[in-house]
Amino acid sequence: MRKCGAYMDKQEINKLLQRYVTGECTADEKRLIEAWYKLRSENSTADISGLDIAAAQEQIWANLQQTPVREISYKWRIAAAIIILICTGYLLYALLNGTRTSWKEVYAGQHKPYHLTLPDGSDIWLNAGSRLRYPAQFKDNERRIMLLTGEARVHAAEDPQHPFIIIAGGLQTRVLGTVFNVRSYNELPFVQVTVQEGKVAVSRDNYEDKTNVLLLPNERATLYTDKFNIVKDTVDAAAISGWTTDQLLFNNERLDMIAILLAHKYDVRISFADSTLPSYKVTAGFAATDTIKEVLEALSLANNLTYRIQGNNIMFNKQ
């Protein structure tokens, strides 16, 4: 037993709290704490959302230090109950009333690109058939969005204190303020990021190795789903973003990428009779008013291809 006039230390108070939580406190301690809790819960209307738990504990401890054990044997039990109530109440409040990130999802239908402005003022164009997820308000120290499928041209608003991050496929693109294009179609075996203005850092998402690949204007990063390394090359960034003005501009572009864009613009299904055709590189340009048949004729003539149309289904083959 502690002698009269001795003081309870913080470690002993913490042990009492632990005993109550684990059910190891005495019957008297338990009855006292629960009686106080019941009285408090029936009569208190205090808003606990702004309480600083650590500060409350320090304040209680400071008061307890001033009184000998014999005089505060009752008070320190009440203090334990107060701390437990604060902690429990705060957790309940956070669960029931805490701020939750409200997410929005937007889908760009077939045929036409879709434009939207994010809460921070960032400008987004979604290509036809694309889907984007973003928070109703950016609340943390970063601005994070997700391209679920498709293609997006992003003009990220400048904000050095809150980096802009877009997750697409297996890539994470981090910027402070720039213009870039992201492609992440579920039907394709790769993800691409192309910079039009400024500079971005690209890395693999959800991997311990966060080695960044830096991209400058007219540079593109490509990550294939079956490979680990990110490949960088030089491209015409303006041509890649031509779809935002309803143009189809292809400069040494993969045929499967072109097929996806045509499928969403003209609402058709495109397949290949030969397994080597998807990786064919094609250079071509088409106006917004060109029909699907005019586009197919030009592609086939310039690239030694043939095609067959059956309803909404189109199949490319070699000549």
PDB file of C-alpha atoms in Angstrom:
ATOM      1  CA  MET A   1       0.000   0.000   0.000  1.00  0.00           C
ATOM      2  CA  ARG A   2       1.167   3.540  -0.746  1.00  0.00           C
ATOM      3  CA  LYS A   3       1.781   5.736   2.281  1.00  0.00           C
ATOM      4  CA  CYS A   4      -0.446   8.732   3.073  1.00  0.00           C
ATOM      5  CA  GLY A   5       0.791  11.842   1.302  1.00  0.00           C
ATOM      6  CA  ALA A   6       2.270   9.935  -1.665  1.00  0.00           C
ATOM      7  CA  TYR A   7       1.253  10.848  -5.215  1.00  0.00           C
ATOM      8  CA  MET A   8      -0.256   8.769  -8.010  1.00  0.00           C
ATOM      9  CA  ASP A   9       1.899   8.830 -11.121  1.00  0.00           C
ATOM     10  CA  LYS A  10       0.796   8.932 -14.741  1.00  0.00           C
ATOM     11  CA  GLN A  11       1.813   5.329 -15.333  1.00  0.00           C
ATOM     12  CA  GLU A  12      -0.572   4.121 -12.624  1.00  0.00           C
ATOM     13  CA  ILE A  13      -3.455   6.114 -14.098  1.00  0.00           C
ATOM     14  CA  ASN A  14      -2.749   4.652 -17.515  1.00  0.00           C
ATOM     15  CA  LYS A  15      -2.714   1.175 -16.001  1.00  0.00           C
ATOM     16  CA  LEU A  16      -6.157   1.792 -14.498  1.00  0.00           C
ATOM     17  CA  LEU A  17      -7.510   2.750 -17.903  1.00  0.00           C
ATOM     18  CA  GLN A  18      -6.012  -0.369 -19.417  1.00  0.00           C
ATOM     19  CA  ARG A  19      -7.509  -2.540 -16.659  1.00  0.00           C
ATOM     20  CA  TYR A  20     -10.956  -1.116 -17.259  1.00  0.00           C
ATOM     21  CA  VAL A  21     -10.762  -1.619 -21.019  1.00  0.00           C
ATOM     22  CA  THR A  22      -9.540  -5.205 -20.590  1.00  0.00           C
ATOM     23  CA  GLY A  23     -12.030  -5.964 -17.800  1.00  0.00           C
ATOM     24  CA  GLU A  24      -9.368  -6.369 -15.112  1.00  0.00           C
ATOM     25  CA  CYS A  25     -10.321  -3.511 -12.750  1.00  0.00           C
ATOM     26  CA  THR A  26     -11.958  -4.212  -9.372  1.00  0.00           C
ATOM     27  CA  ALA A  27     -15.713  -4.363  -8.910  1.00  0.00           C
ATOM     28  CA  ASP A  28     -15.703  -1.029  -7.065  1.00  0.00           C
ATOM     29  CA  GLU A  29     -13.683   0.663  -9.810  1.00  0.00           C
ATOM     30  CA  LYS A  30     -15.940  -0.790 -12.487  1.00  0.00           C
ATOM     31  CA  ARG A  31     -19.183   0.272 -10.717  1.00  0.00           C
ATOM     32  CA  LEU A  32     -17.899   3.774 -10.131  1.00  0.00           C
ATOM     33  CA  ILE A  33     -16.774   4.282 -13.726  1.00  0.00           C
ATOM     34  CA  GLU A  34     -19.961   2.870 -15.222  1.00  0.00           C
ATOM     35  CA  ALA A  35     -22.210   4.836 -12.856  1.00  0.00           C
ATOM     36  CA  TRP A  36     -20.425   8.042 -13.801  1.00  0.00           C
ATOM     37  CA  TYR A  37     -20.626   7.148 -17.487  1.00  0.00           C
ATOM     38  CA  LYS A  38     -24.375   6.521 -17.219  1.00  0.00           C
ATOM     39  CA  LEU A  39     -24.946   9.824 -15.430  1.00  0.00           C
ATOM     40  CA  ARG A  40     -22.835  11.663 -17.984  1.00  0.00           C
ATOM     41  CA  SER A  41     -24.556  10.105 -21.001  1.00  0.00           C
ATOM     42  CA  GLU A  42     -28.026  10.940 -19.632  1.00  0.00           C
ATOM     43  CA  ASN A  43     -27.333  14.592 -18.854  1.00  0.00           C
ATOM     44  CA  SER A  44     -24.594  15.812 -21.163  1.00  0.00           C
ATOM     45  CA  THR A  45     -25.264  17.533 -24.468  1.00  0.00           C
ATOM     46  CA  ALA A  46     -21.701  18.671 -25.005  1.00  0.00           C
ATOM     47  CA  ASP A  47     -20.265  18.590 -28.479  1.00  0.00           C
ATOM     48  CA  ILE A  48     -17.140  16.457 -28.267  1.00  0.00           C
ATOM     49  CA  SER A  49     -16.110  16.847 -31.880  1.00  0.00           C
ATOM     50  CA  GLY A  50     -13.518  19.471 -31.065  1.00  0.00           C
ATOM     51  CA  LEU A  51     -11.999  17.877 -27.978  1.00  0.00           C
ATOM     52  CA  ASP A  52      -8.262  17.349 -27.851  1.00  0.00           C
ATOM     53  CA  ILE A  53      -7.930  13.988 -26.102  1.00  0.00           C
ATOM     54  CA  ALA A  54      -4.236  14.365 -25.374  1.00  0.00           C
ATOM     55  CA  ALA A  55      -4.777  17.835 -23.900  1.00  0.00           C
ATOM     56  CA  ALA A  56      -7.646  16.561 -21.740  1.00  0.00           C
ATOM     57  CA  GLN A  57      -5.474  13.785 -20.368  1.00  0.00           C
ATOM     58  CA  GLU A  58      -2.684  16.227 -19.566  1.00  0.00           C
ATOM     59  CA  GLN A  59      -5.090  18.595 -17.814  1.00  0.00           C
ATOM     60  CA  ILE A  60      -6.569  15.815 -15.685  1.00  0.00           C
ATOM     61  CA  TRP A  61      -3.102  14.576 -14.809  1.00  0.00           C
ATOM     62  CA  ALA A  62      -1.965  18.082 -13.846  1.00  0.00           C
ATOM     63  CA  ASN A  63      -4.888  18.445 -11.449  1.00  0.00           C
ATOM     64  CA  LEU A  64      -4.322  15.027  -9.904  1.00  0.00           C
ATOM     65  CA  GLN A  65      -0.655  15.711  -9.180  1.00  0.00           C
ATOM     66  CA  GLN A  66      -1.599  18.432  -6.709  1.00  0.00           C
ATOM     67  CA  THR A  67      -3.477  16.124  -4.301  1.00  0.00           C
ATOM     68  CA  PRO A  68      -2.221  13.249  -2.076  1.00  0.00           C
ATOM     69  CA  VAL A  69      -3.551   9.741  -2.666  1.00  0.00           C
ATOM     70  CA  ARG A  70      -5.762   9.579   0.435  1.00  0.00           C
ATOM     71  CA  GLU A  71      -7.611  12.721  -0.638  1.00  0.00           C
ATOM     72  CA  ILE A  72      -8.082  11.795  -4.275  1.00  0.00           C
ATOM     73  CA  SER A  73      -8.776   8.088  -4.220  1.00  0.00           C
ATOM     74  CA  TYR A  74     -12.268   8.927  -5.455  1.00  0.00           C
ATOM     75  CA  LYS A  75     -11.177  11.685  -7.850  1.00  0.00           C
ATOM     76  CA  TRP A  76      -8.658   9.664  -9.741  1.00  0.00           C
ATOM     77  CA  ARG A  77     -11.248   7.003 -10.495  1.00  0.00           C
ATOM     78  CA  ILE A  78     -13.530   9.707 -11.844  1.00  0.00           C
ATOM     79  CA  ALA A  79     -10.599  11.033 -13.881  1.00  0.00           C
ATOM     80  CA  ALA A  80     -10.126   7.597 -15.400  1.00  0.00           C
ATOM     81  CA  ALA A  81     -13.792   7.519 -16.323  1.00  0.00           C
ATOM     82  CA  ILE A  82     -13.550  10.970 -17.886  1.00  0.00           C
ATOM     83  CA  ILE A  83     -10.669   9.929 -20.107  1.00  0.00           C
ATOM     84  CA  ILE A  84     -12.458   6.742 -21.120  1.00  0.00           C
ATOM     85  CA  LEU A  85     -15.602   8.706 -21.903  1.00  0.00           C
ATOM     86  CA  ILE A  86     -13.701  11.239 -23.958  1.00  0.00           C
ATOM     87  CA  CYS A  87     -11.889   8.554 -25.949  1.00  0.00           C
ATOM     88  CA  THR A  88     -15.007   6.427 -26.456  1.00  0.00           C
ATOM     89  CA  GLY A  89     -17.205   9.392 -27.282  1.00  0.00           C
ATOM     90  CA  TYR A  90     -14.722  10.829 -29.715  1.00  0.00           C
ATOM     91  CA  LEU A  91     -14.407   7.541 -31.564  1.00  0.00           C
ATOM     92  CA  LEU A  92     -18.187   7.173 -31.768  1.00  0.00           C
ATOM     93  CA  TYR A  93     -18.505  10.728 -33.006  1.00  0.00           C
ATOM     94  CA  ALA A  94     -15.848  10.158 -35.648  1.00  0.00           C
ATOM     95  CA  LEU A  95     -17.581   6.996 -36.830  1.00  0.00           C
ATOM     96  CA  LEU A  96     -21.074   8.471 -36.927  1.00  0.00           C
ATOM     97  CA  ASN A  97     -20.408  12.087 -37.839  1.00  0.00           C
ATOM     98  CA  GLY A  98     -16.838  12.211 -39.056  1.00  0.00           C
ATOM     99  CA  THR A  99     -16.021  13.754 -42.386  1.00  0.00           C
ATOM    100  CA  ARG A 100     -16.241  11.275 -45.205  1.00  0.00           C
ATOM    101  CA  THR A 101     -14.854  11.859 -48.658  1.00  0.00           C
ATOM    102  CA  SER A 102     -17.747  12.154 -51.057  1.00  0.00           C
ATOM    103  CA  TRP A 103     -16.763  10.831 -54.479  1.00  0.00           C
ATOM    104  CA  LYS A 104     -18.302  11.639 -57.825  1.00  0.00           C
ATOM    105  CA  GLU A 105     -18.095   9.548 -60.966  1.00  0.00           C
ATOM    106  CA  VAL A 106     -18.612  10.909 -64.449  1.00  0.00           C
ATOM    107  CA  TYR A 107     -18.997   8.970 -67.687  1.00  0.00           C
ATOM    108  CA  ALA A 108     -18.448  10.421 -71.141  1.00  0.00           C
ATOM    109  CA  GLY A 109     -20.939   8.744 -73.437  1.00  0.00           C
ATOM    110  CA  GLN A 110     -20.224   7.514 -76.914  1.00  0.00           C
ATOM    111  CA  HIS A 111     -19.550   9.771 -79.904  1.00  0.00           C
ATOM    112  CA  LYS A 112     -18.390  13.006 -78.176  1.00  0.00           C
ATOM    113  CA  PRO A 113     -15.775  14.124 -75.620  1.00  0.00           C
ATOM    114  CA  TYR A 114     -17.025  15.475 -72.298  1.00  0.00           C
ATOM    115  CA  HIS A 115     -15.698  18.533 -70.457  1.00  0.00           C
ATOM    116  CA  LEU A 116     -15.737  19.225 -66.713  1.00  0.00           C
ATOM    117  CA  THR A 117     -14.029  21.451 -64.163  1.00  0.00           C
ATOM    118  CA  LEU A 118     -12.826  19.985 -60.867  1.00  0.00           C
ATOM    119  CA  PRO A 119     -13.367  21.720 -57.485  1.00  0.00           C
ATOM    120  CA  ASP A 120      -9.827  23.161 -57.577  1.00  0.00           C
ATOM    121  CA  GLY A 121     -10.350  24.682 -61.027  1.00  0.00           C
ATOM    122  CA  SER A 122      -8.484  21.971 -62.937  1.00  0.00           C
ATOM    123  CA  ASP A 123      -9.793  21.496 -66.457  1.00  0.00           C
ATOM    124  CA  ILE A 124     -10.620  17.956 -67.638  1.00  0.00           C
ATOM    125  CA  TRP A 125     -11.604  16.607 -71.038  1.00  0.00           C
ATOM    126  CA  LEU A 126     -12.820  13.006 -71.124  1.00  0.00           C
ATOM    127  CA  ASN A 127     -12.738  11.144 -74.407  1.00  0.00           C
ATOM    128  CA  ALA A 128     -15.852   9.286 -75.530  1.00  0.00           C
ATOM    129  CA  GLY A 129     -16.481   6.153 -73.459  1.00  0.00           C
ATOM    130  CA  SER A 130     -14.206   7.277 -70.597  1.00  0.00           C
ATOM    131  CA  ARG A 131     -14.995   7.189 -66.880  1.00  0.00           C
ATOM    132  CA  LEU A 132     -13.467   9.398 -64.165  1.00  0.00           C
ATOM    133  CA  ARG A 133     -13.785   9.373 -60.351  1.00  0.00           C
ATOM    134  CA  TYR A 134     -12.980  12.441 -58.235  1.00  0.00           C
ATOM    135  CA  PRO A 135     -13.816  13.858 -54.774  1.00  0.00           C
ATOM    136  CA  ALA A 136     -16.537  16.482 -54.397  1.00  0.00           C
ATOM    137  CA  GLN A 137     -13.957  18.540 -52.489  1.00  0.00           C
ATOM    138  CA  PHE A 138     -10.192  18.153 -52.177  1.00  0.00           C
ATOM    139  CA  LYS A 139      -9.541  18.020 -48.416  1.00  0.00           C
ATOM    140  CA  ASP A 140      -6.072  16.598 -47.889  1.00  0.00           C
ATOM    141  CA  ASN A 141      -2.639  17.911 -48.817  1.00  0.00           C
ATOM    142  CA  GLU A 142      -3.005  16.516 -52.340  1.00  0.00           C
ATOM    143  CA  ARG A 143      -5.537  16.476 -55.161  1.00  0.00           C
ATOM    144  CA  ARG A 144      -6.122  12.860 -56.161  1.00  0.00           C
ATOM    145  CA  ILE A 145      -8.434  11.579 -58.914  1.00  0.00           C
ATOM    146  CA  MET A 146      -8.809   8.250 -60.740  1.00  0.00           C
ATOM    147  CA  LEU A 147      -9.254   7.546 -64.437  1.00  0.00           C
ATOM    148  CA  LEU A 148     -11.184   4.277 -64.269  1.00  0.00           C
ATOM    149  CA  THR A 149     -11.075   3.672 -68.008  1.00  0.00           C
ATOM    150  CA  GLY A 150     -10.538   5.669 -71.160  1.00  0.00           C
ATOM    151  CA  GLU A 151      -8.618   8.832 -71.901  1.00  0.00           C
ATOM    152  CA  ALA A 152      -8.373  12.223 -70.227  1.00  0.00           C
ATOM    153  CA  ARG A 153      -6.656  15.480 -71.077  1.00  0.00           C
ATOM    154  CA  VAL A 154      -5.858  17.282 -67.840  1.00  0.00           C
ATOM    155  CA  HIS A 155      -4.984  20.929 -67.341  1.00  0.00           C
ATOM    156  CA  ALA A 156      -4.097  20.825 -63.648  1.00  0.00           C
ATOM    157  CA  ALA A 157      -4.554  24.102 -61.783  1.00  0.00           C
ATOM    158  CA  GLU A 158      -1.295  25.355 -60.293  1.00  0.00           C
ATOM    159  CA  ASP A 159      -1.023  24.774 -56.544  1.00  0.00           C
ATOM    160  CA  PRO A 160       2.502  23.922 -55.309  1.00  0.00           C
ATOM    161  CA  GLN A 161       1.202  23.122 -51.817  1.00  0.00           C
ATOM    162  CA  HIS A 162      -1.267  20.506 -53.083  1.00  0.00           C
ATOM    163  CA  PRO A 163       0.181  18.226 -55.802  1.00  0.00           C
ATOM    164  CA  PHE A 164      -2.263  16.929 -58.397  1.00  0.00           C
ATOM    165  CA  ILE A 165      -2.256  13.126 -58.716  1.00  0.00           C
ATOM    166  CA  ILE A 166      -4.122  10.962 -61.197  1.00  0.00           C
ATOM    167  CA  ILE A 167      -4.211   7.178 -60.904  1.00  0.00           C
ATOM    168  CA  ALA A 168      -4.760   5.302 -64.165  1.00  0.00           C
ATOM    169  CA  GLY A 169      -4.200   1.596 -64.608  1.00  0.00           C
ATOM    170  CA  GLY A 170      -0.854   0.823 -63.024  1.00  0.00           C
ATOM    171  CA  LEU A 171       0.508   4.364 -63.281  1.00  0.00           C
ATOM    172  CA  GLN A 172       0.506   7.284 -60.872  1.00  0.00           C
ATOM    173  CA  THR A 173       1.106  10.719 -62.391  1.00  0.00           C
ATOM    174  CA  ARG A 174       2.067  13.557 -60.043  1.00  0.00           C
ATOM    175  CA  VAL A 175       2.126  17.224 -61.101  1.00  0.00           C
ATOM    176  CA  LEU A 176       2.035  20.724 -59.648  1.00  0.00           C
ATOM    177  CA  GLY A 177       0.410  22.405 -62.632  1.00  0.00           C
ATOM    178  CA  THR A 178       0.617  21.353 -66.268  1.00  0.00           C
ATOM    179  CA  VAL A 179      -1.225  19.970 -69.306  1.00  0.00           C
ATOM    180  CA  PHE A 180      -1.014  16.262 -70.040  1.00  0.00           C
ATOM    181  CA  ASN A 181      -2.932  13.363 -71.559  1.00  0.00           C
ATOM    182  CA  VAL A 182      -3.615   9.999 -69.883  1.00  0.00           C
ATOM    183  CA  ARG A 183      -4.755   6.826 -71.657  1.00  0.00           C
ATOM    184  CA  SER A 184      -5.921   3.793 -69.718  1.00  0.00           C
ATOM    185  CA  TYR A 185      -8.442   1.785 -71.720  1.00  0.00           C
ATOM    186  CA  ASN A 186      -9.463  -1.496 -70.129  1.00  0.00           C
ATOM    187  CA  GLU A 187      -9.337  -3.146 -73.542  1.00  0.00           C
ATOM    188  CA  LEU A 188      -5.664  -2.280 -74.108  1.00  0.00           C
ATOM    189  CA  PRO A 189      -2.556  -3.901 -72.571  1.00  0.00           C
ATOM    190  CA  PHE A 190      -0.863  -0.603 -71.688  1.00  0.00           C
ATOM    191  CA  VAL A 191      -1.250   2.762 -69.962  1.00  0.00           C
ATOM    192  CA  GLN A 192       0.193   5.982 -71.401  1.00  0.00           C
ATOM    193  CA  VAL A 193       0.907   9.491 -70.112  1.00  0.00           C
ATOM    194  CA  THR A 194       1.889  12.268 -72.529  1.00  0.00           C
ATOM    195  CA  VAL A 195       2.947  15.788 -71.499  1.00  0.00           C
ATOM    196  CA  GLN A 196       1.862  18.784 -73.550  1.00  0.00           C
ATOM    197  CA  GLU A 197       3.000  21.568 -71.192  1.00  0.00           C
ATOM    198  CA  GLY A 198       5.055  21.632 -67.999  1.00  0.00           C
ATOM    199  CA  LYS A 199       6.555  18.580 -66.317  1.00  0.00           C
ATOM    200  CA  VAL A 200       5.162  15.494 -64.580  1.00  0.00           C
ATOM    201  CA  ALA A 201       6.555  12.595 -62.555  1.00  0.00           C
ATOM    202  CA  VAL A 202       5.231   9.137 -63.420  1.00  0.00           C
ATOM    203  CA  SER A 203       5.652   6.033 -61.267  1.00  0.00           C
ATOM    204  CA  ARG A 204       4.080   2.622 -60.808  1.00  0.00           C
ATOM    205  CA  ASP A 205       1.092   2.728 -58.481  1.00  0.00           C
ATOM    206  CA  ASN A 206       0.847   0.409 -55.447  1.00  0.00           C
ATOM    207  CA  TYR A 207       4.489  -0.685 -55.648  1.00  0.00           C
ATOM    208  CA  GLU A 208       7.215  -0.198 -53.057  1.00  0.00           C
ATOM    209  CA  ASP A 209       9.545   0.993 -55.804  1.00  0.00           C
ATOM    210  CA  LYS A 210       8.345   4.551 -56.458  1.00  0.00           C
ATOM    211  CA  THR A 211      11.110   5.465 -58.898  1.00  0.00           C
ATOM    212  CA  ASN A 212       9.875   8.443 -60.896  1.00  0.00           C
ATOM    213  CA  VAL A 213      10.124   8.876 -64.639  1.00  0.00           C
ATOM    214  CA  LEU A 214      10.174  12.603 -65.409  1.00  0.00           C
ATOM    215  CA  LEU A 215       8.367  13.755 -68.541  1.00  0.00           C
ATOM    216  CA  LEU A 216       8.797  17.061 -70.375  1.00  0.00           C
ATOM    217  CA  PRO A 217       6.656  18.441 -73.237  1.00  0.00           C
ATOM    218  CA  ASN A 218       6.211  15.976 -76.120  1.00  0.00           C
ATOM    219  CA  GLU A 219       7.451  13.060 -74.022  1.00  0.00           C
ATOM    220  CA  ARG A 220       5.349   9.990 -73.318  1.00  0.00           C
ATOM    221  CA  ALA A 221       5.557   7.219 -70.723  1.00  0.00           C
ATOM    222  CA  THR A 222       4.123   3.776 -71.509  1.00  0.00           C
ATOM    223  CA  LEU A 223       3.605   0.929 -69.059  1.00  0.00           C
ATOM    224  CA  TYR A 224       2.610  -2.475 -70.446  1.00  0.00           C
ATOM    225  CA  THR A 225       0.558  -4.617 -68.101  1.00  0.00           C
ATOM    226  CA  ASP A 226       2.895  -7.602 -68.476  1.00  0.00           C
ATOM    227  CA  LYS A 227       6.097  -5.619 -67.847  1.00  0.00           C
ATOM    228  CA  PHE A 228       7.614  -3.719 -64.921  1.00  0.00           C
ATOM    229  CA  ASN A 229       9.620  -0.958 -66.577  1.00  0.00           C
ATOM    230  CA  ILE A 230       8.133   2.303 -67.805  1.00  0.00           C
ATOM    231  CA  VAL A 231       9.188   3.130 -71.381  1.00  0.00           C
ATOM    232  CA  LYS A 232       9.707   6.766 -72.412  1.00  0.00           C
ATOM    233  CA  ASP A 233       9.633   8.098 -75.974  1.00  0.00           C
ATOM    234  CA  THR A 234       9.103  11.334 -77.921  1.00  0.00           C
ATOM    235  CA  VAL A 235       5.758  12.063 -79.590  1.00  0.00           C
ATOM    236  CA  ASP A 236       3.570  14.864 -80.938  1.00  0.00           C
ATOM    237  CA  ALA A 237       1.566  15.720 -77.815  1.00  0.00           C
ATOM    238  CA  ALA A 238      -0.761  18.117 -79.638  1.00  0.00           C
ATOM    239  CA  ALA A 239      -1.759  15.379 -82.076  1.00  0.00           C
ATOM    240  CA  ILE A 240      -2.440  12.930 -79.251  1.00  0.00           C
ATOM    241  CA  SER A 241      -4.814  15.447 -77.652  1.00  0.00           C
ATOM    242  CA  GLY A 242      -6.476  16.262 -80.981  1.00  0.00           C
ATOM    243  CA  TRP A 243      -9.598  14.370 -79.903  1.00  0.00           C
ATOM    244  CA  THR A 244     -10.482  17.248 -77.539  1.00  0.00           C
ATOM    245  CA  THR A 245     -11.373  19.286 -80.632  1.00  0.00           C
ATOM    246  CA  ASP A 246     -13.151  16.291 -82.173  1.00  0.00           C
ATOM    247  CA  GLN A 247     -10.265  15.554 -84.541  1.00  0.00           C
ATOM    248  CA  LEU A 248      -8.585  12.196 -85.078  1.00  0.00           C
ATOM    249  CA  LEU A 249      -4.839  12.753 -85.457  1.00  0.00           C
ATOM    250  CA  PHE A 250      -2.527   9.741 -85.354  1.00  0.00           C
ATOM    251  CA  ASN A 251       1.252   9.943 -85.577  1.00  0.00           C
ATOM    252  CA  ASN A 252       2.932   6.534 -85.481  1.00  0.00           C
ATOM    253  CA  GLU A 253       0.052   5.288 -83.305  1.00  0.00           C
ATOM    254  CA  ARG A 254      -0.789   1.662 -82.542  1.00  0.00           C
ATOM    255  CA  LEU A 255      -3.700   0.313 -84.564  1.00  0.00           C
ATOM    256  CA  ASP A 256      -5.441  -1.115 -81.477  1.00  0.00           C
ATOM    257  CA  MET A 257      -5.378   2.365 -79.913  1.00  0.00           C
ATOM    258  CA  ILE A 258      -6.904   3.816 -83.067  1.00  0.00           C
ATOM    259  CA  ALA A 259      -9.533   1.080 -83.090  1.00  0.00           C
ATOM    260  CA  ILE A 260     -10.614   1.966 -79.536  1.00  0.00           C
ATOM    261  CA  LEU A 261     -11.010   5.645 -80.414  1.00  0.00           C
ATOM    262  CA  LEU A 262     -12.989   4.822 -83.545  1.00  0.00           C
ATOM    263  CA  ALA A 263     -15.189   2.390 -81.636  1.00  0.00           C
ATOM    264  CA  HIS A 264     -16.200   5.035 -79.092  1.00  0.00           C
ATOM    265  CA  LYS A 265     -16.615   7.817 -81.624  1.00  0.00           C
ATOM    266  CA  TYR A 266     -18.722   5.847 -84.109  1.00  0.00           C
ATOM    267  CA  ASP A 267     -20.288   3.317 -81.695  1.00  0.00           C
ATOM    268  CA  VAL A 268     -18.913   0.250 -83.478  1.00  0.00           C
ATOM    269  CA  ARG A 269     -16.980  -2.879 -82.507  1.00  0.00           C
ATOM    270  CA  ILE A 270     -13.578  -3.417 -84.126  1.00  0.00           C
ATOM    271  CA  SER A 271     -11.583  -6.655 -84.130  1.00  0.00           C
ATOM    272  CA  PHE A 272      -8.521  -8.053 -85.906  1.00  0.00           C
ATOM    273  CA  ALA A 273      -8.229 -11.195 -87.993  1.00  0.00           C
ATOM    274  CA  ASP A 274      -4.450 -11.304 -87.451  1.00  0.00           C
ATOM    275  CA  SER A 275      -2.827 -11.169 -83.998  1.00  0.00           C
ATOM    276  CA  THR A 276       0.006  -8.939 -85.253  1.00  0.00           C
ATOM    277  CA  LEU A 277      -2.320  -6.157 -86.397  1.00  0.00           C
ATOM    278  CA  PRO A 278      -2.976  -4.485 -83.008  1.00  0.00           C
ATOM    279  CA  SER A 279       0.655  -3.340 -82.731  1.00  0.00           C
ATOM    280  CA  TYR A 280       0.762  -1.937 -86.283  1.00  0.00           C
ATOM    281  CA  LYS A 281       1.969   1.695 -86.264  1.00  0.00           C
ATOM    282  CA  VAL A 282      -0.225   4.090 -88.225  1.00  0.00           C
ATOM    283  CA  THR A 283       0.019   7.770 -89.177  1.00  0.00           C
ATOM    284  CA  ALA A 284      -3.210   9.420 -90.336  1.00  0.00           C
ATOM    285  CA  GLY A 285      -5.574  12.335 -89.713  1.00  0.00           C
ATOM    286  CA  PHE A 286      -9.347  12.686 -89.995  1.00  0.00           C
ATOM    287  CA  ALA A 287     -11.840  15.509 -89.628  1.00  0.00           C
ATOM    288  CA  ALA A 288     -14.792  15.475 -87.261  1.00  0.00           C
ATOM    289  CA  THR A 289     -17.197  15.260 -90.196  1.00  0.00           C
ATOM    290  CA  ASP A 290     -15.625  12.144 -91.751  1.00  0.00           C
ATOM    291  CA  THR A 291     -17.856   9.077 -91.753  1.00  0.00           C
ATOM    292  CA  ILE A 292     -16.699   5.729 -90.406  1.00  0.00           C
ATOM    293  CA  LYS A 293     -16.526   4.352 -93.937  1.00  0.00           C
ATOM    294  CA  GLU A 294     -14.298   7.232 -95.082  1.00  0.00           C
ATOM    295  CA  VAL A 295     -11.971   6.617 -92.132  1.00  0.00           C
ATOM    296  CA  LEU A 296     -11.800   2.868 -92.784  1.00  0.00           C
ATOM    297  CA  GLU A 297     -11.078   3.378 -96.479  1.00  0.00           C
ATOM    298  CA  ALA A 298      -8.222   5.795 -95.766  1.00  0.00           C
ATOM    299  CA  LEU A 299      -6.694   3.581 -93.068  1.00  0.00           C
ATOM    300  CA  SER A 300      -6.840   0.497 -95.252  1.00  0.00           C
ATOM    301  CA  LEU A 301      -5.398   2.191 -98.324  1.00  0.00           C
ATOM    302  CA  ALA A 302      -2.450   3.754 -96.478  1.00  0.00           C
ATOM    303  CA  ASN A 303      -1.550   0.678 -94.418  1.00  0.00           C
ATOM    304  CA  ASN A 304      -2.168  -2.277 -96.743  1.00  0.00           C
ATOM    305  CA  LEU A 305      -5.235  -3.403 -94.819  1.00  0.00           C
ATOM    306  CA  THR A 306      -8.642  -4.740 -95.697  1.00  0.00           C
ATOM    307  CA  TYR A 307     -11.802  -4.573 -93.626  1.00  0.00           C
ATOM    308  CA  ARG A 308     -15.207  -6.193 -93.477  1.00  0.00           C
ATOM    309  CA  ILE A 309     -18.359  -4.595 -92.042  1.00  0.00           C
ATOM    310  CA  GLN A 310     -21.258  -6.618 -90.682  1.00  0.00           C
ATOM    311  CA  GLY A 311     -23.775  -4.432 -88.878  1.00  0.00           C
ATOM    312  CA  ASN A 312     -21.840  -2.577 -86.161  1.00  0.00           C
ATOM    313  CA  ASN A 313     -18.961  -5.065 -86.284  1.00  0.00           C
ATOM    314  CA  ILE A 314     -15.787  -4.272 -88.217  1.00  0.00           C
ATOM    315  CA  MET A 315     -12.857  -6.629 -88.753  1.00  0.00           C
ATOM    316  CA  PHE A 316      -9.431  -5.588 -90.053  1.00  0.00           C
ATOM    317  CA  ASN A 317      -7.177  -7.984 -91.942  1.00  0.00           C
ATOM    318  CA  LYS A 318      -3.958  -7.843 -93.906  1.00  0.00           C
ATOM    319  CA  GLN A 319      -4.104  -7.508 -97.668  1.00  0.00           C
TER     320      GLN A 319
END
